[in-house]
mmCIF file of C-alpha atoms and ligand atoms in Angstrom:
data_model
loop_
_atom_site.group_PDB
_atom_site.id
_atom_site.type_symbol
_atom_site.label_atom_id
_atom_site.label_comp_id
_atom_site.label_asym_id
_atom_site.label_seq_id
_atom_site.Cartn_x
_atom_site.Cartn_y
_atom_site.Cartn_z
ATOM 1 C CA MET A 1 12.779 -10.094 -1.095
ATOM 2 C CA ARG A 2 11.295 -11.285 -4.358
ATOM 3 C CA ILE A 3 7.778 -10.596 -5.256
ATOM 4 C CA GLU A 4 6.132 -13.727 -6.897
ATOM 5 C CA ARG A 5 2.514 -12.765 -7.035
ATOM 6 C CA ILE A 6 0.496 -9.292 -6.812
ATOM 7 C CA GLU A 7 -3.194 -9.343 -5.975
ATOM 8 C CA LEU A 8 -5.290 -6.524 -6.821
ATOM 9 C CA ARG A 9 -8.762 -6.251 -5.115
ATOM 10 C CA LEU A 10 -11.278 -3.556 -5.754
ATOM 11 C CA LEU A 11 -14.015 -3.063 -2.884
ATOM 12 C CA ARG A 12 -16.736 -0.686 -2.179
ATOM 13 C CA LEU A 13 -17.647 -0.331 1.686
ATOM 14 C CA PRO A 14 -20.275 1.811 3.028
ATOM 15 C CA LEU A 15 -19.116 4.327 5.576
ATOM 16 C CA VAL A 16 -20.937 4.319 9.015
ATOM 17 C CA ARG A 17 -21.531 8.192 8.406
ATOM 18 C CA PHE A 18 -21.520 10.277 5.282
ATOM 19 C CA PHE A 19 -18.137 12.286 5.191
ATOM 20 C CA GLU A 20 -18.221 15.894 3.569
ATOM 21 C CA THR A 21 -15.351 18.039 2.620
ATOM 22 C CA SER A 22 -15.068 21.377 0.590
ATOM 23 C CA PHE A 23 -14.908 19.045 -2.434
ATOM 24 C CA GLY A 24 -17.849 16.912 -1.905
ATOM 25 C CA ARG A 25 -19.662 14.332 0.185
ATOM 26 C CA ILE A 26 -19.478 10.639 0.249
ATOM 27 C CA ASP A 27 -21.411 7.638 1.691
ATOM 28 C CA ASP A 28 -19.289 4.974 0.810
ATOM 29 C CA ARG A 29 -15.550 4.438 -0.181
ATOM 30 C CA SER A 30 -13.742 2.663 -2.957
ATOM 31 C CA VAL A 31 -11.006 0.648 -1.864
ATOM 32 C CA LEU A 32 -8.144 -0.974 -3.548
ATOM 33 C CA LEU A 33 -6.254 -3.484 -1.598
ATOM 34 C CA VAL A 34 -2.850 -4.742 -2.602
ATOM 35 C CA THR A 35 -1.494 -8.259 -1.589
ATOM 36 C CA VAL A 36 2.097 -9.050 -2.407
ATOM 37 C CA GLU A 37 3.452 -12.691 -1.966
ATOM 38 C CA ASP A 38 6.784 -14.243 -1.712
ATOM 39 C CA ASP A 39 7.200 -18.011 -1.163
ATOM 40 C CA GLY A 40 4.106 -18.238 0.568
ATOM 41 C CA ALA A 41 4.572 -15.242 3.024
ATOM 42 C CA ILE A 42 2.305 -12.408 2.421
ATOM 43 C CA GLY A 43 1.913 -8.643 2.829
ATOM 44 C CA ILE A 44 -1.057 -6.177 2.406
ATOM 45 C CA GLY A 45 -1.257 -2.608 1.607
ATOM 46 C CA GLU A 46 -4.313 -0.462 0.749
ATOM 47 C CA CYS A 47 -4.377 2.179 -1.943
ATOM 48 C CA VAL A 48 -5.724 5.425 -0.354
ATOM 49 C CA ALA A 49 -7.157 6.551 -3.636
ATOM 50 C CA ASP A 50 -10.902 6.931 -3.948
ATOM 51 C CA ALA A 51 -13.157 6.466 -6.772
ATOM 52 C CA HIS A 52 -13.099 10.267 -7.799
ATOM 53 C CA PRO A 53 -10.264 12.407 -8.657
ATOM 54 C CA TYR A 54 -11.244 15.169 -6.041
ATOM 55 C CA TYR A 55 -8.415 15.227 -3.404
ATOM 56 C CA SER A 56 -5.975 14.269 -5.899
ATOM 57 C CA ALA A 57 -5.597 13.506 -9.616
ATOM 58 C CA GLU A 58 -5.437 9.583 -8.777
ATOM 59 C CA THR A 59 -8.549 7.111 -8.553
ATOM 60 C CA THR A 60 -8.844 3.650 -7.649
ATOM 61 C CA ARG A 61 -9.004 2.847 -11.265
ATOM 62 C CA THR A 62 -6.129 4.738 -12.516
ATOM 63 C CA ALA A 63 -4.434 2.853 -9.545
ATOM 64 C CA TRP A 64 -5.574 -0.448 -10.704
ATOM 65 C CA HIS A 65 -4.265 0.409 -14.186
ATOM 66 C CA ILE A 66 -0.646 1.764 -13.084
ATOM 67 C CA ILE A 67 -0.195 -1.322 -10.862
ATOM 68 C CA ALA A 68 -1.600 -4.091 -13.218
ATOM 69 C CA ASP A 69 -0.030 -2.383 -16.193
ATOM 70 C CA PHE A 70 3.296 -1.075 -14.886
ATOM 71 C CA ILE A 71 4.339 -1.436 -11.388
ATOM 72 C CA ALA A 72 3.585 -5.280 -11.357
ATOM 73 C CA PRO A 73 5.637 -5.963 -14.608
ATOM 74 C CA LEU A 74 8.453 -3.917 -12.971
ATOM 75 C CA VAL A 75 8.763 -5.648 -9.496
ATOM 76 C CA LEU A 76 7.231 -9.384 -10.167
ATOM 77 C CA GLY A 77 10.436 -11.743 -9.715
ATOM 78 C CA ARG A 78 12.654 -9.140 -8.958
ATOM 79 C CA GLU A 79 14.968 -9.251 -5.994
ATOM 80 C CA PHE A 80 14.810 -6.244 -3.550
ATOM 81 C CA PRO A 81 17.548 -6.251 -0.943
ATOM 82 C CA HIS A 82 14.881 -4.145 1.384
ATOM 83 C CA PRO A 83 11.523 -2.336 0.954
ATOM 84 C CA GLN A 84 13.565 0.928 0.785
ATOM 85 C CA ALA A 85 14.777 -0.169 -2.515
ATOM 86 C CA ILE A 86 11.642 -0.308 -3.962
ATOM 87 C CA HIS A 87 10.331 3.621 -4.487
ATOM 88 C CA PRO A 88 13.594 4.603 -6.418
ATOM 89 C CA PHE A 89 12.933 1.493 -8.583
ATOM 90 C CA LEU A 90 9.545 2.811 -9.486
ATOM 91 C CA GLN A 91 10.646 6.514 -10.274
ATOM 92 C CA VAL A 92 10.677 5.448 -13.785
ATOM 93 C CA VAL A 93 6.706 5.872 -13.297
ATOM 94 C CA ARG A 94 6.080 9.379 -12.811
ATOM 95 C CA GLY A 95 3.681 10.549 -10.276
ATOM 96 C CA HIS A 96 0.910 8.027 -9.268
ATOM 97 C CA ASN A 97 2.169 8.252 -5.612
ATOM 98 C CA MET A 98 -1.021 6.351 -4.301
ATOM 99 C CA ALA A 99 -0.597 3.383 -6.854
ATOM 100 C CA LYS A 100 3.052 3.228 -5.913
ATOM 101 C CA ALA A 101 2.646 3.512 -2.080
ATOM 102 C CA ALA A 102 0.134 0.831 -2.107
ATOM 103 C CA VAL A 103 2.494 -1.864 -3.457
ATOM 104 C CA GLU A 104 5.420 -0.242 -1.512
ATOM 105 C CA MET A 105 3.678 -0.638 1.960
ATOM 106 C CA ALA A 106 2.264 -4.097 1.237
ATOM 107 C CA ALA A 107 6.258 -5.009 0.687
ATOM 108 C CA TRP A 108 6.913 -3.350 3.985
ATOM 109 C CA ASP A 109 4.538 -5.596 5.671
ATOM 110 C CA LEU A 110 5.835 -8.653 4.253
ATOM 111 C CA PHE A 111 9.364 -7.751 5.246
ATOM 112 C CA ALA A 112 8.582 -7.018 8.578
ATOM 113 C CA ARG A 113 6.294 -10.415 8.896
ATOM 114 C CA ALA A 114 9.150 -12.440 7.414
ATOM 115 C CA ALA A 115 11.352 -10.689 10.186
ATOM 116 C CA GLY A 116 9.065 -11.507 12.885
ATOM 117 C CA ILE A 117 9.027 -7.953 13.877
ATOM 118 C CA PRO A 118 6.194 -5.489 14.119
ATOM 119 C CA LEU A 119 6.210 -2.945 11.088
ATOM 120 C CA SER A 120 6.864 0.140 13.754
ATOM 121 C CA HIS A 121 10.180 -1.601 14.295
ATOM 122 C CA ALA A 122 11.106 -1.976 10.800
ATOM 123 C CA LEU A 123 10.185 1.532 10.147
ATOM 124 C CA GLY A 124 12.427 2.977 13.031
ATOM 125 C CA GLY A 125 9.257 3.767 15.481
ATOM 126 C CA THR A 126 9.590 3.723 19.185
ATOM 127 C CA ARG A 127 6.118 4.569 20.616
ATOM 128 C CA GLN A 128 3.894 1.959 21.883
ATOM 129 C CA ALA A 129 0.673 4.052 21.695
ATOM 130 C CA ILE A 130 -0.149 7.104 19.403
ATOM 131 C CA GLU A 131 -2.051 10.069 19.964
ATOM 132 C CA SER A 132 -5.165 10.252 18.082
ATOM 133 C CA GLY A 133 -7.466 13.022 16.791
ATOM 134 C CA VAL A 134 -10.517 13.420 14.572
ATOM 135 C CA SER A 135 -11.446 14.881 11.494
ATOM 136 C CA ILE A 136 -15.165 16.161 11.437
ATOM 137 C CA GLY A 137 -16.640 16.758 8.136
ATOM 138 C CA ILE A 138 -18.783 19.412 7.395
ATOM 139 C CA GLN A 139 -22.243 19.174 8.636
ATOM 140 C CA PRO A 140 -25.756 20.064 7.884
ATOM 141 C CA SER A 141 -25.843 22.470 10.556
ATOM 142 C CA LEU A 142 -24.164 24.144 13.679
ATOM 143 C CA GLU A 143 -26.166 22.248 15.906
ATOM 144 C CA GLY A 144 -25.228 18.751 14.164
ATOM 145 C CA LEU A 145 -21.465 20.036 14.187
ATOM 146 C CA ALA A 146 -21.894 20.489 18.082
ATOM 147 C CA GLU A 147 -23.205 16.876 18.642
ATOM 148 C CA ARG A 148 -20.196 15.408 16.599
ATOM 149 C CA VAL A 149 -17.769 17.451 18.456
ATOM 150 C CA GLN A 150 -19.783 16.369 21.980
ATOM 151 C CA VAL A 151 -19.634 12.859 20.989
ATOM 152 C CA GLU A 152 -15.824 12.782 19.888
ATOM 153 C CA LEU A 153 -14.507 14.594 23.287
ATOM 154 C CA GLU A 154 -16.501 12.251 25.069
ATOM 155 C CA ALA A 155 -14.642 9.283 23.341
ATOM 156 C CA GLY A 156 -11.395 10.524 24.288
ATOM 157 C CA TYR A 157 -9.824 12.062 21.445
ATOM 158 C CA ARG A 158 -7.002 14.769 22.042
ATOM 159 C CA ARG A 159 -7.743 17.060 19.337
ATOM 160 C CA VAL A 160 -10.457 18.367 16.746
ATOM 161 C CA LYS A 161 -10.073 19.063 13.214
ATOM 162 C CA ILE A 162 -13.275 20.332 11.313
ATOM 163 C CA LYS A 163 -13.316 20.736 7.763
ATOM 164 C CA ILE A 164 -14.249 24.464 6.171
ATOM 165 C CA LYS A 165 -15.095 26.012 3.170
ATOM 166 C CA PRO A 166 -16.368 29.701 2.444
ATOM 167 C CA GLY A 167 -19.478 29.818 4.132
ATOM 168 C CA TRP A 168 -18.550 27.171 6.756
ATOM 169 C CA ASP A 169 -15.576 28.586 8.631
ATOM 170 C CA LEU A 170 -15.946 31.582 11.012
ATOM 171 C CA SER A 171 -19.465 30.544 12.206
ATOM 172 C CA ALA A 172 -18.234 26.890 12.778
ATOM 173 C CA VAL A 173 -15.082 27.901 14.732
ATOM 174 C CA THR A 174 -16.832 30.343 16.791
ATOM 175 C CA MET A 175 -19.361 27.916 17.843
ATOM 176 C CA ILE A 176 -16.854 25.515 18.909
ATOM 177 C CA ARG A 177 -14.950 27.965 20.972
ATOM 178 C CA SER A 178 -18.161 29.223 22.578
ATOM 179 C CA ARG A 179 -19.403 25.854 23.484
ATOM 180 C CA PHE A 180 -16.194 23.760 23.874
ATOM 181 C CA GLY A 181 -13.706 26.370 25.265
ATOM 182 C CA GLY A 182 -10.047 25.862 24.562
ATOM 183 C CA VAL A 183 -10.055 22.392 23.190
ATOM 184 C CA PRO A 184 -6.982 21.883 20.864
ATOM 185 C CA LEU A 185 -8.800 22.747 17.662
ATOM 186 C CA MET A 186 -7.515 22.936 14.013
ATOM 187 C CA VAL A 187 -9.516 23.400 10.553
ATOM 188 C CA ASP A 188 -8.840 21.860 7.116
ATOM 189 C CA ALA A 189 -10.021 23.448 4.181
ATOM 190 C CA ASN A 190 -8.738 21.152 1.232
ATOM 191 C CA GLY A 191 -8.009 23.951 -0.857
ATOM 192 C CA ALA A 192 -11.098 25.800 -0.917
ATOM 193 C CA TYR A 193 -10.033 29.531 -0.695
ATOM 194 C CA ARG A 194 -7.523 31.734 -2.738
ATOM 195 C CA LEU A 195 -4.871 34.297 -1.544
ATOM 196 C CA ALA A 196 -7.675 36.789 -2.236
ATOM 197 C CA ASP A 197 -9.496 35.454 0.635
ATOM 198 C CA ALA A 198 -6.625 36.162 2.954
ATOM 199 C CA GLY A 199 -8.819 38.522 4.981
ATOM 200 C CA GLN A 200 -11.331 35.839 5.765
ATOM 201 C CA LEU A 201 -8.539 33.340 6.785
ATOM 202 C CA GLN A 202 -7.045 36.205 9.089
ATOM 203 C CA ALA A 203 -10.201 36.385 10.965
ATOM 204 C CA LEU A 204 -9.399 32.737 12.208
ATOM 205 C CA ASP A 205 -6.326 33.976 13.891
ATOM 206 C CA GLU A 206 -7.975 35.087 17.009
ATOM 207 C CA PHE A 207 -9.329 31.559 17.870
ATOM 208 C CA ASP A 208 -6.008 30.208 18.713
ATOM 209 C CA LEU A 209 -6.038 27.329 16.220
ATOM 210 C CA LEU A 210 -3.195 24.714 16.191
ATOM 211 C CA MET A 211 -2.893 25.251 12.330
ATOM 212 C CA ILE A 212 -4.959 25.754 9.116
ATOM 213 C CA GLU A 213 -4.417 22.905 6.862
ATOM 214 C CA GLN A 214 -4.040 23.261 3.270
ATOM 215 C CA PRO A 215 -6.077 26.477 2.927
ATOM 216 C CA LEU A 216 -5.123 27.098 -1.010
ATOM 217 C CA ASP A 217 -5.143 25.142 -4.078
ATOM 218 C CA TYR A 218 -3.751 21.637 -4.268
ATOM 219 C CA ASP A 219 -0.635 21.923 -5.900
ATOM 220 C CA ASP A 220 0.104 25.447 -4.679
ATOM 221 C CA ILE A 221 3.156 26.351 -2.560
ATOM 222 C CA ARG A 222 3.958 29.860 -3.690
ATOM 223 C CA ASP A 223 0.523 31.513 -2.331
ATOM 224 C CA HIS A 224 0.789 29.474 0.695
ATOM 225 C CA ALA A 225 4.120 31.255 1.517
ATOM 226 C CA ARG A 226 2.453 34.672 0.992
ATOM 227 C CA LEU A 227 -0.602 33.658 3.130
ATOM 228 C CA GLN A 228 1.648 32.420 5.899
ATOM 229 C CA SER A 229 3.379 35.792 6.010
ATOM 230 C CA ARG A 230 -0.058 37.427 6.846
ATOM 231 C CA LEU A 231 -1.423 34.940 9.338
ATOM 232 C CA ARG A 232 -0.322 34.318 12.833
ATOM 233 C CA THR A 233 -2.049 30.764 12.696
ATOM 234 C CA PRO A 234 0.554 28.095 11.521
ATOM 235 C CA ILE A 235 -0.068 26.704 7.852
ATOM 236 C CA CYS A 236 0.018 22.796 7.496
ATOM 237 C CA LEU A 237 0.311 21.319 4.131
ATOM 238 C CA ASP A 238 -1.364 18.280 2.913
ATOM 239 C CA GLU A 239 -2.487 18.306 -0.720
ATOM 240 C CA SER A 240 0.553 20.335 -1.827
ATOM 241 C CA LEU A 241 3.290 18.186 -0.942
ATOM 242 C CA HIS A 242 3.314 15.157 -3.316
ATOM 243 C CA THR A 243 7.259 14.643 -2.799
ATOM 244 C CA VAL A 244 10.166 15.334 -0.262
ATOM 245 C CA ARG A 245 11.235 17.946 -2.630
ATOM 246 C CA ASP A 246 8.036 19.598 -2.452
ATOM 247 C CA ALA A 247 8.369 19.866 1.313
ATOM 248 C CA GLU A 248 11.847 21.155 1.132
ATOM 249 C CA GLU A 249 10.644 24.162 -1.217
ATOM 250 C CA ALA A 250 7.651 24.773 1.000
ATOM 251 C CA ILE A 251 9.941 24.980 4.089
ATOM 252 C CA GLU A 252 12.678 27.144 2.358
ATOM 253 C CA LEU A 253 9.722 29.431 1.666
ATOM 254 C CA ASP A 254 8.081 29.439 4.847
ATOM 255 C CA ALA A 255 4.796 28.302 3.111
ATOM 256 C CA CYS A 256 3.935 25.782 6.176
ATOM 257 C CA ARG A 257 4.881 25.373 9.597
ATOM 258 C CA VAL A 258 3.306 22.130 10.073
ATOM 259 C CA ILE A 259 3.202 18.917 7.702
ATOM 260 C CA ASN A 260 0.843 16.336 7.310
ATOM 261 C CA VAL A 261 2.416 12.855 6.413
ATOM 262 C CA LYS A 262 0.227 10.590 4.380
ATOM 263 C CA PRO A 263 2.410 7.620 3.022
ATOM 264 C CA GLY A 264 -0.176 7.358 -0.006
ATOM 265 C CA ARG A 265 0.414 11.033 -1.323
ATOM 266 C CA ILE A 266 4.157 10.747 -0.860
ATOM 267 C CA GLY A 267 4.751 7.484 -2.484
ATOM 268 C CA GLY A 268 4.995 5.078 0.413
ATOM 269 C CA HIS A 269 6.691 4.561 4.077
ATOM 270 C CA ALA A 270 10.314 5.059 2.726
ATOM 271 C CA GLN A 271 9.305 8.426 1.621
ATOM 272 C CA SER A 272 7.275 9.177 4.488
ATOM 273 C CA ILE A 273 10.427 8.414 6.559
ATOM 274 C CA GLU A 274 12.343 10.929 4.618
ATOM 275 C CA LEU A 275 9.745 13.650 4.832
ATOM 276 C CA HIS A 276 9.391 12.863 8.478
ATOM 277 C CA ASP A 277 13.331 13.460 9.067
ATOM 278 C CA LEU A 278 13.426 16.297 6.810
ATOM 279 C CA ALA A 279 10.772 18.150 9.055
ATOM 280 C CA ALA A 280 12.648 17.175 12.020
ATOM 281 C CA ARG A 281 15.913 18.518 11.093
ATOM 282 C CA HIS A 282 13.697 22.206 10.347
ATOM 283 C CA GLY A 283 12.306 21.568 13.776
ATOM 284 C CA ILE A 284 8.822 21.436 12.026
ATOM 285 C CA PRO A 285 6.293 18.817 13.868
ATOM 286 C CA VAL A 286 4.532 16.496 11.631
ATOM 287 C CA TRP A 287 1.247 14.529 12.097
ATOM 288 C CA HIS A 288 -0.420 11.517 10.389
ATOM 289 C CA GLY A 289 -3.414 12.218 8.144
ATOM 290 C CA GLY A 290 -6.214 9.925 7.311
ATOM 291 C CA MET A 291 -7.772 8.859 4.106
ATOM 292 C CA LEU A 292 -10.895 7.117 5.509
ATOM 293 C CA GLU A 293 -8.794 3.916 5.381
ATOM 294 C CA THR A 294 -10.257 0.481 6.432
ATOM 295 C CA GLY A 295 -8.178 -1.391 9.355
ATOM 296 C CA ILE A 296 -5.596 -2.289 6.895
ATOM 297 C CA GLY A 297 -4.441 1.084 5.603
ATOM 298 C CA ARG A 298 -5.183 2.253 9.234
ATOM 299 C CA ALA A 299 -2.712 -0.208 10.885
ATOM 300 C CA HIS A 300 0.087 0.991 8.409
ATOM 301 C CA ASN A 301 -0.663 4.562 9.778
ATOM 302 C CA ILE A 302 -0.696 3.706 13.253
ATOM 303 C CA HIS A 303 2.763 1.823 12.762
ATOM 304 C CA LEU A 304 4.405 4.806 10.899
ATOM 305 C CA SER A 305 3.089 7.322 13.652
ATOM 306 C CA THR A 306 5.359 5.833 16.231
ATOM 307 C CA LEU A 307 8.298 7.827 14.940
ATOM 308 C CA PRO A 308 9.521 10.437 17.166
ATOM 309 C CA ASN A 309 8.780 13.438 15.199
ATOM 310 C CA PHE A 310 4.864 12.736 15.247
ATOM 311 C CA THR A 311 4.244 14.952 18.062
ATOM 312 C CA LEU A 312 0.897 16.203 17.462
ATOM 313 C CA PRO A 313 -2.298 13.981 17.556
ATOM 314 C CA GLY A 314 -2.982 12.554 13.956
ATOM 315 C CA ASP A 315 -6.083 11.753 11.985
ATOM 316 C CA VAL A 316 -5.847 8.152 12.789
ATOM 317 C CA ALA A 317 -8.723 7.197 14.935
ATOM 318 C CA ALA A 318 -11.262 4.154 15.896
ATOM 319 C CA SER A 319 -12.490 1.904 13.106
ATOM 320 C CA ARG A 320 -15.960 2.280 14.347
ATOM 321 C CA ARG A 321 -15.821 5.884 13.323
ATOM 322 C CA TYR A 322 -15.786 4.606 9.491
ATOM 323 C CA TYR A 323 -16.886 0.898 8.846
ATOM 324 C CA ALA A 324 -19.111 -1.384 10.935
ATOM 325 C CA PRO A 325 -17.742 -4.046 10.784
ATOM 326 C CA ASP A 326 -14.098 -3.165 9.639
ATOM 327 C CA LEU A 327 -12.200 -5.498 7.367
ATOM 328 C CA ILE A 328 -9.905 -6.538 10.529
ATOM 329 C CA GLU A 329 -10.550 -8.245 13.711
ATOM 330 C CA PRO A 330 -10.329 -7.090 16.433
ATOM 331 C CA GLU A 331 -10.959 -3.397 15.323
ATOM 332 C CA ILE A 332 -8.892 -0.390 16.139
ATOM 333 C CA VAL A 333 -10.145 1.088 19.334
ATOM 334 C CA VAL A 334 -9.105 4.488 20.956
ATOM 335 C CA SER A 335 -8.437 4.519 24.691
ATOM 336 C CA ARG A 336 -10.294 7.086 27.130
ATOM 337 C CA GLU A 337 -7.134 8.895 27.173
ATOM 338 C CA GLY A 338 -7.377 9.389 23.202
ATOM 339 C CA THR A 339 -4.663 6.971 22.478
ATOM 340 C CA ILE A 340 -4.262 3.912 20.007
ATOM 341 C CA ALA A 341 -2.452 0.999 21.168
ATOM 342 C CA VAL A 342 0.412 -0.280 18.377
ATOM 343 C CA PRO A 343 -0.263 -3.812 17.265
ATOM 344 C CA THR A 344 2.593 -5.796 18.438
ATOM 345 C CA GLY A 345 2.518 -8.765 16.143
ATOM 346 C CA PRO A 346 4.525 -9.282 13.066
ATOM 347 C CA GLY A 347 4.071 -6.854 10.052
ATOM 348 C CA ILE A 348 0.795 -4.832 10.494
ATOM 349 C CA GLY A 349 -0.277 -6.990 13.350
ATOM 350 C CA VAL A 350 -3.906 -7.278 12.576
ATOM 351 C CA HIS A 351 -5.787 -10.257 11.342
ATOM 352 C CA VAL A 352 -7.677 -9.438 8.173
ATOM 353 C CA VAL A 353 -11.120 -11.277 8.214
ATOM 354 C CA GLN A 354 -11.203 -12.813 4.349
ATOM 355 C CA GLN A 355 -14.669 -13.335 4.461
ATOM 356 C CA ARG A 356 -15.342 -9.907 4.710
ATOM 357 C CA VAL A 357 -13.115 -8.716 2.206
ATOM 358 C CA ASN A 358 -14.601 -11.436 -0.431
ATOM 359 C CA ASP A 359 -18.089 -10.139 0.195
ATOM 360 C CA ALA A 360 -16.895 -6.346 -0.537
ATOM 361 C CA THR A 361 -15.111 -7.268 -3.575
ATOM 362 C CA ILE A 362 -16.268 -6.089 -7.027
ATOM 363 C CA GLU A 363 -13.200 -7.158 -8.918
ATOM 364 C CA CYS A 364 -9.921 -9.175 -8.361
ATOM 365 C CA LEU A 365 -7.023 -9.669 -10.481
ATOM 366 C CA GLU A 366 -3.984 -11.828 -9.792
ATOM 367 C CA LYS A 367 -0.213 -10.982 -11.398
ATOM 368 C CA ARG A 368 2.440 -13.815 -11.308
ATOM 369 C CA VAL A 369 6.010 -13.976 -12.106
HETATM 370 O O1 OSB B 401 -7.670 16.246 3.903
HETATM 371 O O2 OSB B 401 -7.189 15.161 5.463
HETATM 372 C C1 OSB B 401 -7.757 15.027 4.232
HETATM 373 C C2 OSB B 401 -10.328 12.225 4.286
HETATM 374 C C3 OSB B 401 -10.448 11.908 2.642
HETATM 375 C C4 OSB B 401 -9.418 12.924 2.089
HETATM 376 C C5 OSB B 401 -8.722 13.944 2.534
HETATM 377 C C6 OSB B 401 -8.827 14.170 3.761
HETATM 378 C C7 OSB B 401 -9.554 13.469 4.637
HETATM 379 C C8 OSB B 401 -9.923 13.470 6.087
HETATM 380 C C9 OSB B 401 -10.566 12.392 6.836
HETATM 381 O O3 OSB B 401 -9.430 14.576 6.752
HETATM 382 C C10 OSB B 401 -9.460 11.864 7.875
HETATM 383 C C11 OSB B 401 -9.762 10.476 8.660
HETATM 384 O O4 OSB B 401 -10.601 10.387 9.488
HETATM 385 O O5 OSB B 401 -9.336 9.449 8.067
HETATM 386 MG MG1 MG B 402 -6.150 17.374 4.877
#
């Protein structure tokens, strides 16, 4: 494959409902779409950075800069035998995984489309449907949280994750266990605690949670290992794992017993496959995280989730929870059984509604060989 054209589009899309985590609340999403083209064939990827640097150091603006000024000049006009060859080639640029992933994932879509196969097959996936869970943000009240949980369980989702922070943790989990019994439940702190809070986190041990996601700092592994030794509940790492090597270190130190895979965080599909395989070799289950993606990034996530070690329901849910309308047609839906069907067409296998993309576009840039 030889990428002859790269198009960047910055969009702003209102969320159906605000989303609040320990690092803040958002009402809309800044989205960077990357299209790559080779001889009239195209592929599309979505950068998962947001307008702010609160989940990760990257933002849509830093990703724009890195892609336009560094990644595009590196890849334009160069022959790649396979999309797997792209990430190693981009290693000259340090960090900026979300920027790298957006381009790399677009190239995987292009590759699969050109081969006439679904992206899931190109990635080595086998499932025809994936199990879906929901991530529920911090709510204004416990009553409001109970309503959200009720709605999502009625929609069929297989597990509930709630966002927590100091002051919105024990009370929320206690309420859910008393109102909804043994529903598969987990919590995500997005780095809101310190090791000194171990006692507060130990109090969660009695609630039989599937896992506690990213309790400590975004770049920490050592303290997670110390915390895990004091907790019965498995720790799952999200923010702390920026590379496959981070994951090797975390596994070696027993800093996590579950891993959240997000291709944007780790540099793309090829790195995600490596991370998935590493975890499998160590008997560590993985699940697919979410970054409030539009249908484009969501479709990529669905395809990646078809690999065999994605044994836990992910944060990959239906379009209608995020955008109405989504950028794709038909939208992604969840079945009554809490599963999402994997698109069967070539590449990501969803139709992008160009008019909706155009209407939401703030800025557009094209680079050619
Ligand atoms: O930590 O998993 C996270 C959303 C934005 C940034 C970080 C996270 C999340 C979610 C939402 O939990 C998952 C989703 O529904 O897409
Ligand atoms: Mg998380």
